[in-house]
PDB file of C-alpha atoms in Angstrom:
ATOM      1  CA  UNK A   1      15.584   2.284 -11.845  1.00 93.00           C
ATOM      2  CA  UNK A   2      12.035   3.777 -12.009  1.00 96.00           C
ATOM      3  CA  UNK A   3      10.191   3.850 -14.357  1.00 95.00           C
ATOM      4  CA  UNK A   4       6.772   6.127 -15.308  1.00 95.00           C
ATOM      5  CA  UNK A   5       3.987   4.018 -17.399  1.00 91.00           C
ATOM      6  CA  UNK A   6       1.420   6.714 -19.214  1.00 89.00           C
ATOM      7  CA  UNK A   7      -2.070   4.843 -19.382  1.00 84.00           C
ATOM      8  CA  UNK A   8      -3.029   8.030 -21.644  1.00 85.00           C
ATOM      9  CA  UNK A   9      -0.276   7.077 -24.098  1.00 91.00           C
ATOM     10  CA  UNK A  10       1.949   3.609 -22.956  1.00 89.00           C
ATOM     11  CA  UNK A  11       4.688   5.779 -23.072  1.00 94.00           C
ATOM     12  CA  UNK A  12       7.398   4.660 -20.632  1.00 94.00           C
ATOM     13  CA  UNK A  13      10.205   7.281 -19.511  1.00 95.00           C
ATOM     14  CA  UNK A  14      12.828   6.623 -16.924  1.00 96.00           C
ATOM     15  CA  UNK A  15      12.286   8.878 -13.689  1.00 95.00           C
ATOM     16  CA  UNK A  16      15.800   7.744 -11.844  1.00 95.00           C
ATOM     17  CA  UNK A  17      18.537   5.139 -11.871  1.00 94.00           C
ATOM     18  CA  UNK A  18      19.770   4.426  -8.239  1.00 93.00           C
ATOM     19  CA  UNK A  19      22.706   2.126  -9.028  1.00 89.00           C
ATOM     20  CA  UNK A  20      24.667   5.646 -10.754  1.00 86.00           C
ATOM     21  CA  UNK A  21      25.041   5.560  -6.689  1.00 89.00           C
ATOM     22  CA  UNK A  22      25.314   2.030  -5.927  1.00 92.00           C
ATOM     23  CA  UNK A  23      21.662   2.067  -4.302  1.00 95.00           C
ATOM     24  CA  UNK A  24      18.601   0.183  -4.652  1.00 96.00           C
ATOM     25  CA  UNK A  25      15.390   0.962  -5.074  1.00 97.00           C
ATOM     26  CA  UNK A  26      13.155  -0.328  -2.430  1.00 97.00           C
ATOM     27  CA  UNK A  27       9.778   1.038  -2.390  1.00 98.00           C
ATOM     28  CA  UNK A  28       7.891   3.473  -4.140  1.00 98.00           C
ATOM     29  CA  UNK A  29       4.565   5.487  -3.286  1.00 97.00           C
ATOM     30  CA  UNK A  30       2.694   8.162  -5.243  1.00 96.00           C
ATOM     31  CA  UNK A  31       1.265  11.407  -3.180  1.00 93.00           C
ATOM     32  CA  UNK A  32      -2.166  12.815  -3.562  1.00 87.00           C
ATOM     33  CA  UNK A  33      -2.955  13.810  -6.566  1.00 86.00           C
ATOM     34  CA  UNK A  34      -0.265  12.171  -8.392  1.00 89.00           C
ATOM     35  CA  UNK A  35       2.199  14.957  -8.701  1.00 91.00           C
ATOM     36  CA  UNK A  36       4.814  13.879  -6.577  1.00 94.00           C
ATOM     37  CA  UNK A  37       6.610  10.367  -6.128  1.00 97.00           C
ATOM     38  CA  UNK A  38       8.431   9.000  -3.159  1.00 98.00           C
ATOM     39  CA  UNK A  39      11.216   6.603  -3.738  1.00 98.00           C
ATOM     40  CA  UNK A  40      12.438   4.479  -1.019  1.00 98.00           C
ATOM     41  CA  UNK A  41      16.484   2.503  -0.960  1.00 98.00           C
ATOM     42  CA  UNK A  42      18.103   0.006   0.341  1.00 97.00           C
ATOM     43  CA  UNK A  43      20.461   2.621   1.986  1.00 97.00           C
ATOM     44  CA  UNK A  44      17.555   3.792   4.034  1.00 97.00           C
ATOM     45  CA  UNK A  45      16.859   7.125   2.026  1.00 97.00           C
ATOM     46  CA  UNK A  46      13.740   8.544   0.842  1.00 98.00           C
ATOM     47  CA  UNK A  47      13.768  10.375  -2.672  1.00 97.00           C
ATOM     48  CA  UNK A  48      11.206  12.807  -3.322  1.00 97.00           C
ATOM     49  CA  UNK A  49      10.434  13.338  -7.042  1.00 97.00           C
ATOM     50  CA  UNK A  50       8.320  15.994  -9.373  1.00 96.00           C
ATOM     51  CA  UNK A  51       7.083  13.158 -11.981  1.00 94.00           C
ATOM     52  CA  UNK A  52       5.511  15.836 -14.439  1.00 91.00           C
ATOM     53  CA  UNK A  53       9.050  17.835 -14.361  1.00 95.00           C
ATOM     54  CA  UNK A  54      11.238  14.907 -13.988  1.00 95.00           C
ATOM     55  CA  UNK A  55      12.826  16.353 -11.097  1.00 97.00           C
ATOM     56  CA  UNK A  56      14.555  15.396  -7.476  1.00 97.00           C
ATOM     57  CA  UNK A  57      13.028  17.485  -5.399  1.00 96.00           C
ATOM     58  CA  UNK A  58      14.664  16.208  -1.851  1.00 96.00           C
ATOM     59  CA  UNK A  59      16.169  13.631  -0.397  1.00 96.00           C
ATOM     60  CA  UNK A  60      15.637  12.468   3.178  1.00 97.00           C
ATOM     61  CA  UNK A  61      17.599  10.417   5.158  1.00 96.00           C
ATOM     62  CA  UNK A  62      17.424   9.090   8.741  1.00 95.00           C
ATOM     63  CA  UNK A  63      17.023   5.246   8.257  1.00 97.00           C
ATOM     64  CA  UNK A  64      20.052   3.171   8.631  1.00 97.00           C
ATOM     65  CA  UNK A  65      18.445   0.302   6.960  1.00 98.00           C
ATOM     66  CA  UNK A  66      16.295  -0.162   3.944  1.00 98.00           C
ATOM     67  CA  UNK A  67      12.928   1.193   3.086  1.00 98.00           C
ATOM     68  CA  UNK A  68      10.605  -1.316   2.404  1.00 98.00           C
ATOM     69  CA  UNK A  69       7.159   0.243   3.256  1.00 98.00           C
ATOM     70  CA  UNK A  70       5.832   3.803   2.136  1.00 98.00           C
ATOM     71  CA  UNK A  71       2.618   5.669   3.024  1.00 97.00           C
ATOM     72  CA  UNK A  72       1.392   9.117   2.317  1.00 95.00           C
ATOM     73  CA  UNK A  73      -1.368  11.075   5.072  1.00 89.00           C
ATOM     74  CA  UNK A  74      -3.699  12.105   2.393  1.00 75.00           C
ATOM     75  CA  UNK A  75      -4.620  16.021   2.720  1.00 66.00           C
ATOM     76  CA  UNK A  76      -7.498  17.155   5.179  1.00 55.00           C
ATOM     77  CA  UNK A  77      -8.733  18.907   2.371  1.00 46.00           C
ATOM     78  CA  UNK A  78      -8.915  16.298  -0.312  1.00 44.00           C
ATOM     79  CA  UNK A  79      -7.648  18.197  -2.975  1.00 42.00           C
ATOM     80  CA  UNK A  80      -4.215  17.363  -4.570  1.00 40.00           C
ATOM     81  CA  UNK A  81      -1.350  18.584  -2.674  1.00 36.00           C
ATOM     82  CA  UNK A  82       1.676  20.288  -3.840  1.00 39.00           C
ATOM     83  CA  UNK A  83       5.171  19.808  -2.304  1.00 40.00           C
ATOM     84  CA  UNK A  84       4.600  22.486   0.731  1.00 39.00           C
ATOM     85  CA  UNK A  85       0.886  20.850   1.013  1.00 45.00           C
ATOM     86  CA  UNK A  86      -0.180  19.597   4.698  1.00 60.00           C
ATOM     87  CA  UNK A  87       1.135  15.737   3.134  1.00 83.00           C
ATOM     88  CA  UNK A  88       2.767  13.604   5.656  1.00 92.00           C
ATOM     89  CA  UNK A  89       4.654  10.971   4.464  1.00 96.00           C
ATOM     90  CA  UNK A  90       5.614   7.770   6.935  1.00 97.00           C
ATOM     91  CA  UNK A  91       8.287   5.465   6.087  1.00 98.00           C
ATOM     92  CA  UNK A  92       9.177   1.994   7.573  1.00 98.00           C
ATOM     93  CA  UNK A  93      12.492   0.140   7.676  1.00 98.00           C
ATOM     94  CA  UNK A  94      14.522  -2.910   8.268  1.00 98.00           C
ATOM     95  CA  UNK A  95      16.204  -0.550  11.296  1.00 98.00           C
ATOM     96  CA  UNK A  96      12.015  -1.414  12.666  1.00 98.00           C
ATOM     97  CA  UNK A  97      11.654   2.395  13.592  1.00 98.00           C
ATOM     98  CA  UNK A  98       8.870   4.346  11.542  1.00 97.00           C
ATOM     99  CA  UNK A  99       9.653   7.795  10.383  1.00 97.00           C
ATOM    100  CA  UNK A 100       7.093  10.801   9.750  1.00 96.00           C
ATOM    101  CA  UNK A 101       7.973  13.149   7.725  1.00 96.00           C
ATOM    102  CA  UNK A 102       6.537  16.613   6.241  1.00 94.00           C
ATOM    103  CA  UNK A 103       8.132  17.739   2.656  1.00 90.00           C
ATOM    104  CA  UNK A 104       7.622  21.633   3.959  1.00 89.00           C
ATOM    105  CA  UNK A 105      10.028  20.788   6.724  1.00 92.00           C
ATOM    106  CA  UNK A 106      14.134  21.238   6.984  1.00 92.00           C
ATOM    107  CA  UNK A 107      13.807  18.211   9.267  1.00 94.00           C
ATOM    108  CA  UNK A 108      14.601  14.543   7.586  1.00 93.00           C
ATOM    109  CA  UNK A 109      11.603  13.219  10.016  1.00 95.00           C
ATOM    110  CA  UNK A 110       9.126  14.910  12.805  1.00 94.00           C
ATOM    111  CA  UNK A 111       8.806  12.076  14.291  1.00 94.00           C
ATOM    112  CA  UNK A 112      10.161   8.654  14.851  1.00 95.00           C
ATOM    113  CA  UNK A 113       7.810   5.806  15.960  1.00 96.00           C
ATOM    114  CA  UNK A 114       9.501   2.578  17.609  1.00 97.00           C
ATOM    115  CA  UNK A 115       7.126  -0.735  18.660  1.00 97.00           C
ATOM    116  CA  UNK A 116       8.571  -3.561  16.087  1.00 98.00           C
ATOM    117  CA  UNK A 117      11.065  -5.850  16.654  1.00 98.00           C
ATOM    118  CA  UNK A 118      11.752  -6.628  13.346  1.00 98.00           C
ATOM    119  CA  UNK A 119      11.510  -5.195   9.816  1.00 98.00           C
ATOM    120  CA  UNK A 120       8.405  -2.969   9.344  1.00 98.00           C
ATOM    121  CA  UNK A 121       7.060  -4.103   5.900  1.00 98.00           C
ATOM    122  CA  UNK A 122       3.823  -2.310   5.698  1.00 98.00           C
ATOM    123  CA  UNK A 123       2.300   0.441   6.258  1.00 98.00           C
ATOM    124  CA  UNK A 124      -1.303   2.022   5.195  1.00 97.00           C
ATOM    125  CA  UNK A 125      -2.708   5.427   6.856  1.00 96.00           C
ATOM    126  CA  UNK A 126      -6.800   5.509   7.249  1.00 94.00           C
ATOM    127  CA  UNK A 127      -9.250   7.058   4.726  1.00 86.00           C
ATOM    128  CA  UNK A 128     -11.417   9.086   7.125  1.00 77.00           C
ATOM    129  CA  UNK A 129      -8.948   9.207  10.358  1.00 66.00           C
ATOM    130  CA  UNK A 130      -6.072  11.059   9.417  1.00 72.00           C
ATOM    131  CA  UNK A 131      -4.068  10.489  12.048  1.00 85.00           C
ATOM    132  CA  UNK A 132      -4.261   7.282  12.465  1.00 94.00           C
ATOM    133  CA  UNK A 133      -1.378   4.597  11.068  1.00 96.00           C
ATOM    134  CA  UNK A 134      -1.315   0.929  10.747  1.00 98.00           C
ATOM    135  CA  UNK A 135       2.079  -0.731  10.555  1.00 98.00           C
ATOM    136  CA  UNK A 136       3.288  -4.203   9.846  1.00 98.00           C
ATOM    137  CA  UNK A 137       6.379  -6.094  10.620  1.00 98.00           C
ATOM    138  CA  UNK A 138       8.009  -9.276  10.705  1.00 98.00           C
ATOM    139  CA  UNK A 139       7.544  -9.596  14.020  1.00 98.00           C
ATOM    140  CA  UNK A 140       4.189 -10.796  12.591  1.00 98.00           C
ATOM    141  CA  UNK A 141       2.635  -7.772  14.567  1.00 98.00           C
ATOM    142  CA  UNK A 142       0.104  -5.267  13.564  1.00 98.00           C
ATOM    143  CA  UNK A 143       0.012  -1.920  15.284  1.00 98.00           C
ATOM    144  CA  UNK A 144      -2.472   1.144  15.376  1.00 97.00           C
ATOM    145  CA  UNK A 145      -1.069   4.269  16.129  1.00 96.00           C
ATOM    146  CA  UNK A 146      -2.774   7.613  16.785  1.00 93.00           C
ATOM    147  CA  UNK A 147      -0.039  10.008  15.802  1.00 86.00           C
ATOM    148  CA  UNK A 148      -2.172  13.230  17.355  1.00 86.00           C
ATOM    149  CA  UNK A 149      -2.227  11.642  20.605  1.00 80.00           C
ATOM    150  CA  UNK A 150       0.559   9.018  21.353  1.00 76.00           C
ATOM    151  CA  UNK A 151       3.800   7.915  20.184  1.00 83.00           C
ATOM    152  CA  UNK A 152       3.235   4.457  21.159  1.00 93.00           C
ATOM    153  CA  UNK A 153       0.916   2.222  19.575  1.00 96.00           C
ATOM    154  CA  UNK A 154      -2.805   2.387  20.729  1.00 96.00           C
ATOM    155  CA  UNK A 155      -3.469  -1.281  19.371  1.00 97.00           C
ATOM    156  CA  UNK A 156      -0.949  -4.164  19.051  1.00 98.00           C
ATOM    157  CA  UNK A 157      -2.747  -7.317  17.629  1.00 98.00           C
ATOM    158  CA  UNK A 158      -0.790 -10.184  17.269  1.00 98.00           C
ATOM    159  CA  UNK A 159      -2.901 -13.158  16.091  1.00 98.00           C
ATOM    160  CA  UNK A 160      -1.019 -13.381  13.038  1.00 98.00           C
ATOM    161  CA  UNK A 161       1.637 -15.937  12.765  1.00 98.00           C
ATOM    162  CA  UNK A 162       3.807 -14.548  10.256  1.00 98.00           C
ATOM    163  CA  UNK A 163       4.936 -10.752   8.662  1.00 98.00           C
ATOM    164  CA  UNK A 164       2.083  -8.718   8.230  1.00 98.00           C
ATOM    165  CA  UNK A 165       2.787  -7.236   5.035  1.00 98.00           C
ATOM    166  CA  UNK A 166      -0.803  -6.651   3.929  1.00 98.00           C
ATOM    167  CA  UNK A 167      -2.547  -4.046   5.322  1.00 98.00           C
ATOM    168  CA  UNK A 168      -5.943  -1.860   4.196  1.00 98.00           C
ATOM    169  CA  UNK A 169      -8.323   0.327   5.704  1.00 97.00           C
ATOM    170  CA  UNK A 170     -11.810   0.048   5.033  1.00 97.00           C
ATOM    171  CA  UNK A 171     -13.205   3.451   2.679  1.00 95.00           C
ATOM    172  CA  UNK A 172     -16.776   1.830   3.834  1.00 95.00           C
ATOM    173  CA  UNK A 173     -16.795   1.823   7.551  1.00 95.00           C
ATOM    174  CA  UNK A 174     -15.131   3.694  10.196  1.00 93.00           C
ATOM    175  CA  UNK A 175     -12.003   2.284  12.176  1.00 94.00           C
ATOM    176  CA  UNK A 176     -12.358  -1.177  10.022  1.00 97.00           C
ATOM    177  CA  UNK A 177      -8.607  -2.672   9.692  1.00 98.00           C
ATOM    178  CA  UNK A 178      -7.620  -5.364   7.283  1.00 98.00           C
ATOM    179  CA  UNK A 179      -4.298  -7.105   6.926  1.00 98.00           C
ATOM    180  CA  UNK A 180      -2.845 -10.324   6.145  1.00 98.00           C
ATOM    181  CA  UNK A 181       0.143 -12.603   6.816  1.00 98.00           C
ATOM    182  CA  UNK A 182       2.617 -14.263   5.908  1.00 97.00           C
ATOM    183  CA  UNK A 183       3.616 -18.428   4.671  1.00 96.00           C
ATOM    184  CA  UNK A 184       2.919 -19.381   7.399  1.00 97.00           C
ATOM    185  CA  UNK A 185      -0.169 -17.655   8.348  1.00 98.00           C
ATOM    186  CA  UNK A 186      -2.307 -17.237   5.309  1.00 97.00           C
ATOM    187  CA  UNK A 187      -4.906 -15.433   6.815  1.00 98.00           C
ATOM    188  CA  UNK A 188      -7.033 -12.691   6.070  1.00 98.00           C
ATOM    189  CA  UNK A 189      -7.526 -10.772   9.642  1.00 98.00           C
ATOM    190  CA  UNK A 190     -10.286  -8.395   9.910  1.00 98.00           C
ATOM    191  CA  UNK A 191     -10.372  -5.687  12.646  1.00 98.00           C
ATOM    192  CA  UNK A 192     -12.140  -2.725  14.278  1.00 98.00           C
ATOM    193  CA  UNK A 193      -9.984   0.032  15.321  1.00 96.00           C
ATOM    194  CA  UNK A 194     -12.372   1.501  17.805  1.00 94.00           C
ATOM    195  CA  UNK A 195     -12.530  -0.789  20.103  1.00 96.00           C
ATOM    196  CA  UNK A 196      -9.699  -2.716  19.487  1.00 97.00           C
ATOM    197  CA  UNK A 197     -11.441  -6.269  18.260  1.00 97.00           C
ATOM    198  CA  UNK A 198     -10.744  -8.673  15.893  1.00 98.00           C
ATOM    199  CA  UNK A 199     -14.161  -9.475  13.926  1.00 97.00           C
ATOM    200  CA  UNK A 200     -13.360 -11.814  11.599  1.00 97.00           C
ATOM    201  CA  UNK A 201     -10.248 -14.432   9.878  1.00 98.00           C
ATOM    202  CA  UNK A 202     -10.704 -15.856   6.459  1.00 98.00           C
ATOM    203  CA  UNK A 203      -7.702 -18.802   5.784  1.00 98.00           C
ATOM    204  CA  UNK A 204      -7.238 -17.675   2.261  1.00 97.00           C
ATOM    205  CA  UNK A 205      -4.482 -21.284   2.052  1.00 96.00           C
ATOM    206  CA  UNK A 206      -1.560 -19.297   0.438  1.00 97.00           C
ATOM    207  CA  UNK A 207       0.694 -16.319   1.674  1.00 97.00           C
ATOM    208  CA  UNK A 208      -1.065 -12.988   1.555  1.00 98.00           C
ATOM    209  CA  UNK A 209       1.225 -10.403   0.129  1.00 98.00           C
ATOM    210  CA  UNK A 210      -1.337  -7.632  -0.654  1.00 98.00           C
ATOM    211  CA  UNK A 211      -4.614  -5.880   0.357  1.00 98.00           C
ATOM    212  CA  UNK A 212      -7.026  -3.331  -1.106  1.00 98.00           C
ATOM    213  CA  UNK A 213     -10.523  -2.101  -1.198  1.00 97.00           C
ATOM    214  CA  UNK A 214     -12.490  -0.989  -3.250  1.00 97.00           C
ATOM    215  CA  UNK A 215     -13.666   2.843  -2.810  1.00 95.00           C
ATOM    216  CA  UNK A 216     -16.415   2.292  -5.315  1.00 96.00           C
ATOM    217  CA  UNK A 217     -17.875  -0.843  -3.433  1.00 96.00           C
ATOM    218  CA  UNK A 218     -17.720  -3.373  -1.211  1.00 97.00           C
ATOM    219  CA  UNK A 219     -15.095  -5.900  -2.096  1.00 98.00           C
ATOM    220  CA  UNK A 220     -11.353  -6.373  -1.265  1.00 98.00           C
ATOM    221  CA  UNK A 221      -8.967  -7.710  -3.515  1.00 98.00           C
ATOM    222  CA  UNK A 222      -5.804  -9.982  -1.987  1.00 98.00           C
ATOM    223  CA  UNK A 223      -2.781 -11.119  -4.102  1.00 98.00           C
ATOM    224  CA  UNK A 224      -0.538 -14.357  -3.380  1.00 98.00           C
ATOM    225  CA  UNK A 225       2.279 -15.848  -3.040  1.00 96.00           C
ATOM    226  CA  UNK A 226       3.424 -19.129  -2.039  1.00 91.00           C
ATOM    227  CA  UNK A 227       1.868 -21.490  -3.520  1.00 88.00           C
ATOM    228  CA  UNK A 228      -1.214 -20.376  -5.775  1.00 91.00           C
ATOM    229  CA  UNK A 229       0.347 -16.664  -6.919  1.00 95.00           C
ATOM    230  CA  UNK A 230      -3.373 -15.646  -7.516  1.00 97.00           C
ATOM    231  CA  UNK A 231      -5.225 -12.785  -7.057  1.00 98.00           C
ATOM    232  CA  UNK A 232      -8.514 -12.832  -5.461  1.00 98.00           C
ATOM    233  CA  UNK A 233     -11.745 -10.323  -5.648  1.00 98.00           C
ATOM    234  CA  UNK A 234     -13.682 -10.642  -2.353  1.00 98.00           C
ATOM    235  CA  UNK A 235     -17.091  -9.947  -1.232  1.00 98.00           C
ATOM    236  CA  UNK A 236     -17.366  -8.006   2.014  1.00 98.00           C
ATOM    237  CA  UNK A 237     -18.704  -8.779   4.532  1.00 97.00           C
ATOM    238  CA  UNK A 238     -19.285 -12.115   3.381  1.00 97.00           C
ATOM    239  CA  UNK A 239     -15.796 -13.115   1.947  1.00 98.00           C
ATOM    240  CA  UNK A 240     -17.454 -14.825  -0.817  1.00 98.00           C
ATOM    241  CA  UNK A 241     -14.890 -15.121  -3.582  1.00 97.00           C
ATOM    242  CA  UNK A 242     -16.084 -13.175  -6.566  1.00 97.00           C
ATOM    243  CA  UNK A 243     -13.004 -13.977  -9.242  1.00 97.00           C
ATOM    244  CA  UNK A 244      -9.880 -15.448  -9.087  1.00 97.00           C
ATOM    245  CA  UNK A 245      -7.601 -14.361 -11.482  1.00 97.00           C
ATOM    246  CA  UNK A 246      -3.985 -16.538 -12.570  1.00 96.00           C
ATOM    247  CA  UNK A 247      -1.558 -15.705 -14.786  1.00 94.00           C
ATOM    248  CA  UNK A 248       1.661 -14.847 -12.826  1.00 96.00           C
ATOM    249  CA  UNK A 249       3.919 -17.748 -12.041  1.00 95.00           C
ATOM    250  CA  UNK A 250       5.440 -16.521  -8.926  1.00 96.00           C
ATOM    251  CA  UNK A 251       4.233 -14.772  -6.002  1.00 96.00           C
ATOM    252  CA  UNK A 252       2.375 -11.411  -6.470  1.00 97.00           C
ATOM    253  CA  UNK A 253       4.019  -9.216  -4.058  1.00 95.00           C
ATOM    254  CA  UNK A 254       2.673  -5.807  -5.513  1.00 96.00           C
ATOM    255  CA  UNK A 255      -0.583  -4.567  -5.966  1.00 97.00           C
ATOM    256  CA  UNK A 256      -1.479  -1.155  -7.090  1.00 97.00           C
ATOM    257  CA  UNK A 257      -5.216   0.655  -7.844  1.00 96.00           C
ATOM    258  CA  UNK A 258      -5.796   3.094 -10.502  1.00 94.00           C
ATOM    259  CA  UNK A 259      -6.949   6.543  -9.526  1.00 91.00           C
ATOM    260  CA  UNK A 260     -10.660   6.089 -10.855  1.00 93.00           C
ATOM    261  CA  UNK A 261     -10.756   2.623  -8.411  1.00 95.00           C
ATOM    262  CA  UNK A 262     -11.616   0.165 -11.116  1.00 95.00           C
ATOM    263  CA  UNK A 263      -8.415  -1.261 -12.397  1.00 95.00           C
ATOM    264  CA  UNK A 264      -5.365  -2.647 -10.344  1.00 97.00           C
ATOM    265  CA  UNK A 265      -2.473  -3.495 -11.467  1.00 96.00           C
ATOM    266  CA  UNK A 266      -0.060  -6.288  -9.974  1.00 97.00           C
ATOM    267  CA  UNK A 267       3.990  -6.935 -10.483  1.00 96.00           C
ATOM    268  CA  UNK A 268       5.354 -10.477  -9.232  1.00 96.00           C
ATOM    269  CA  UNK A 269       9.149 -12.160  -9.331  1.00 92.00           C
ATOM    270  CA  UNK A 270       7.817 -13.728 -12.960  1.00 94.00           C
ATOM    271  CA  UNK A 271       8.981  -9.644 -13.914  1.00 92.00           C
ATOM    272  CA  UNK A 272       5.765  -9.279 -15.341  1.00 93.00           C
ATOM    273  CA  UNK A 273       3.397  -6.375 -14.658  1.00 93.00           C
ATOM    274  CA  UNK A 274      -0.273  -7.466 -15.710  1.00 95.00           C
ATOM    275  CA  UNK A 275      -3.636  -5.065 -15.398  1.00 94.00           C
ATOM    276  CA  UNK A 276      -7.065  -6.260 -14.484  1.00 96.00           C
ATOM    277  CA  UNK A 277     -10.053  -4.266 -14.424  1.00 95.00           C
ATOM    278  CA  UNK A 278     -11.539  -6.159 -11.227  1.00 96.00           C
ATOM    279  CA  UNK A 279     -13.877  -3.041  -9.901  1.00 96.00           C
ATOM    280  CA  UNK A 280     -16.945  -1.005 -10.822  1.00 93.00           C
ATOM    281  CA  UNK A 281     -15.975   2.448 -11.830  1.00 89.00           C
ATOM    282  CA  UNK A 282     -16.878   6.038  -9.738  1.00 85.00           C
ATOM    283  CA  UNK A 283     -20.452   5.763 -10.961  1.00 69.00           C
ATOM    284  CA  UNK A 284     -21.029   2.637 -10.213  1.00 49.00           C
ATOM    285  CA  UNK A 285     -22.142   1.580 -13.779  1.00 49.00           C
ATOM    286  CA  UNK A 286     -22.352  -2.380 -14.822  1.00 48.00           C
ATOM    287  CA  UNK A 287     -21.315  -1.868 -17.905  1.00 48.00           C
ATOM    288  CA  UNK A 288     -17.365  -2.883 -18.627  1.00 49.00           C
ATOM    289  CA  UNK A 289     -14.715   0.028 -19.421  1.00 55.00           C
ATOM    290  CA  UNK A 290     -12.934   2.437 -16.791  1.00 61.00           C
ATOM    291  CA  UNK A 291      -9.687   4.702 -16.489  1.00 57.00           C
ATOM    292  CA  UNK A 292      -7.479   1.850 -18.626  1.00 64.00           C
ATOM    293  CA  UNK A 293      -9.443  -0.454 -20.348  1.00 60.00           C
ATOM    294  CA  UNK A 294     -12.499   0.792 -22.864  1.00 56.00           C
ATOM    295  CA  UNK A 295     -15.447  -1.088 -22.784  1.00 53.00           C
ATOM    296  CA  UNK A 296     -15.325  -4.271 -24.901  1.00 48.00           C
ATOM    297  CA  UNK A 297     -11.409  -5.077 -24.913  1.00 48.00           C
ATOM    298  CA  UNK A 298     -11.049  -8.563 -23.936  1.00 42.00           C
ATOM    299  CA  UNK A 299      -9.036 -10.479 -21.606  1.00 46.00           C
ATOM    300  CA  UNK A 300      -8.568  -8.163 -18.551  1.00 59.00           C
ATOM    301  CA  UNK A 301     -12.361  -7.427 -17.615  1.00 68.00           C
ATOM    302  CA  UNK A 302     -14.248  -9.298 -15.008  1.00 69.00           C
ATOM    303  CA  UNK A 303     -17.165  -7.526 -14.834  1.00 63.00           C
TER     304      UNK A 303
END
């Protein structure tokens, strides 16, 4: 099932149930502006949802394996796109091909990207580049694609030792890559795009499962798995820990940010969902309080 969580109201309502069809659901990503929801299964479909109306919009299909890694191309324009907007969604799978696809189109996919060897398990499209794509697999590879001028990848970094599951771009600094790995890598890899060099590796000393910066600052926040299942605020460029945050009791293999950039929210295999308000908001301000939380409530605030 998914499910919708109102921060307005706590209200949750039930957007789908994928096992009326014997499916799973195997990834999920919001598009700009929040309007529409992609929902990816283990029968290598994607789902394409109006949350406000509650309604299946589409339903996509050219992946004979699961879905386990959704990313939508953010408008040129930077407003919030409807359904027939200039969106492009990418999917990855366990088949290890990448599919781009545009919701205006009668196609399933426009086009079909093919460099892993194994499962793709992330994926993360850049802030200010919009064509360009960074894809993980378990083929503990990370490769940069340019989608306006190649169909194979223009960087393929392989210093990690394990998947490559984490991935961010930097909202900061042009053509800056982050991404982390696996068990039995552990590592926090950072990387510039441009010219296709690896700048710096932080061994964070537990699996990375999650990467994202902050748009109103600085910092990066990583969640983990095997063995601390903490989450981590980080200075950048100095990777000085700012927090580190317990609580879940297995590993933290989601990690979400709140529209407003302040709070994140994280889901682990305890089946608990918990919110922290690890960021300063949109203006900036030192004072405690954002999109979620309002100034003084206790227990989820670190700054």
């Amino acid at each position: 099932c998914v499910y919708l969580w109102s921060a307005a109201t706590s209200k949750v309502t039930q957007l789908c149930d994928l096992s009326e069809t014997e499916d799973v659901v195997t990834s999920v990503a919001w598009s700009e502006g929040g309007r529409h929801l992609a929902v990816g299964s283990s029968r290598g479909e994607v789902q394409l949802w109006d949350a406000s109306n509650q309604k299946l919009i589409r339903v996509m299909g050219g992946h004979s394996a699961r879905i386990g890694a959704l990313s939508w191309k953010q408008s040129s324009s930077g407003g919030a796109p409807s359904a027939g907007s200039s969106s492009l969604l990418a999917s990855g799978s366990r088949d290890r091909l990448i599919h781009l696809r545009d919701p205006r189109s009668d196609s399933a996919y426009e086009m079909r990207l093919c460099a892993h060897k194994q499962e793709v398990c992330g994926l993360k499209w850049s802030f200010d580049e919009r064509s360009m794509l960074a894809s993980g697999g378990n083929d503990n590879k990370l490769l940069v694609w340019d989608i306006k001028k190649h169909t194979s990848p223009v960087h393929s970094f392989g210093d990690h030792t394990a998947a490559v599951k984490a991935i961010t771009w930097s909202p900061h600094q042009h053509g800056l890559l982050a991404s982390g790995g696996g068990t039995a890598d552990r590592c926090i890899r950072f990387w510039n795009c441009l010219t296709g060099n690896g700048i710096n590796c932080i061994d964070t000393g537990s699996q990375v499962c999650n990467l994202a910066w902050s748009k109103n600052c600085n910092e990066i926040v990583s969640t983990h798995g095997y063995s601390l299942n903490q989450i981590v605020v980080w200075k950048y460029p100095s990777m000085q820990k700012i927090a580190t945050l317990t609580g879940h009791t297995y590993r933290v293999l989601y990690l979400a940010v709140s529209p407003d950039g302040s709070t994140i929210v994280t889901g682990a295999g305890d089946e608990t969902l918990r919110f922290w308000q690890v960021f300063p908001g949109p203006q900036k301000e030192n004072k405690a309080g954002g999109l979620l939380f309002p100034a003084g409530m206790p227990g989820s605030v670190i700054r």
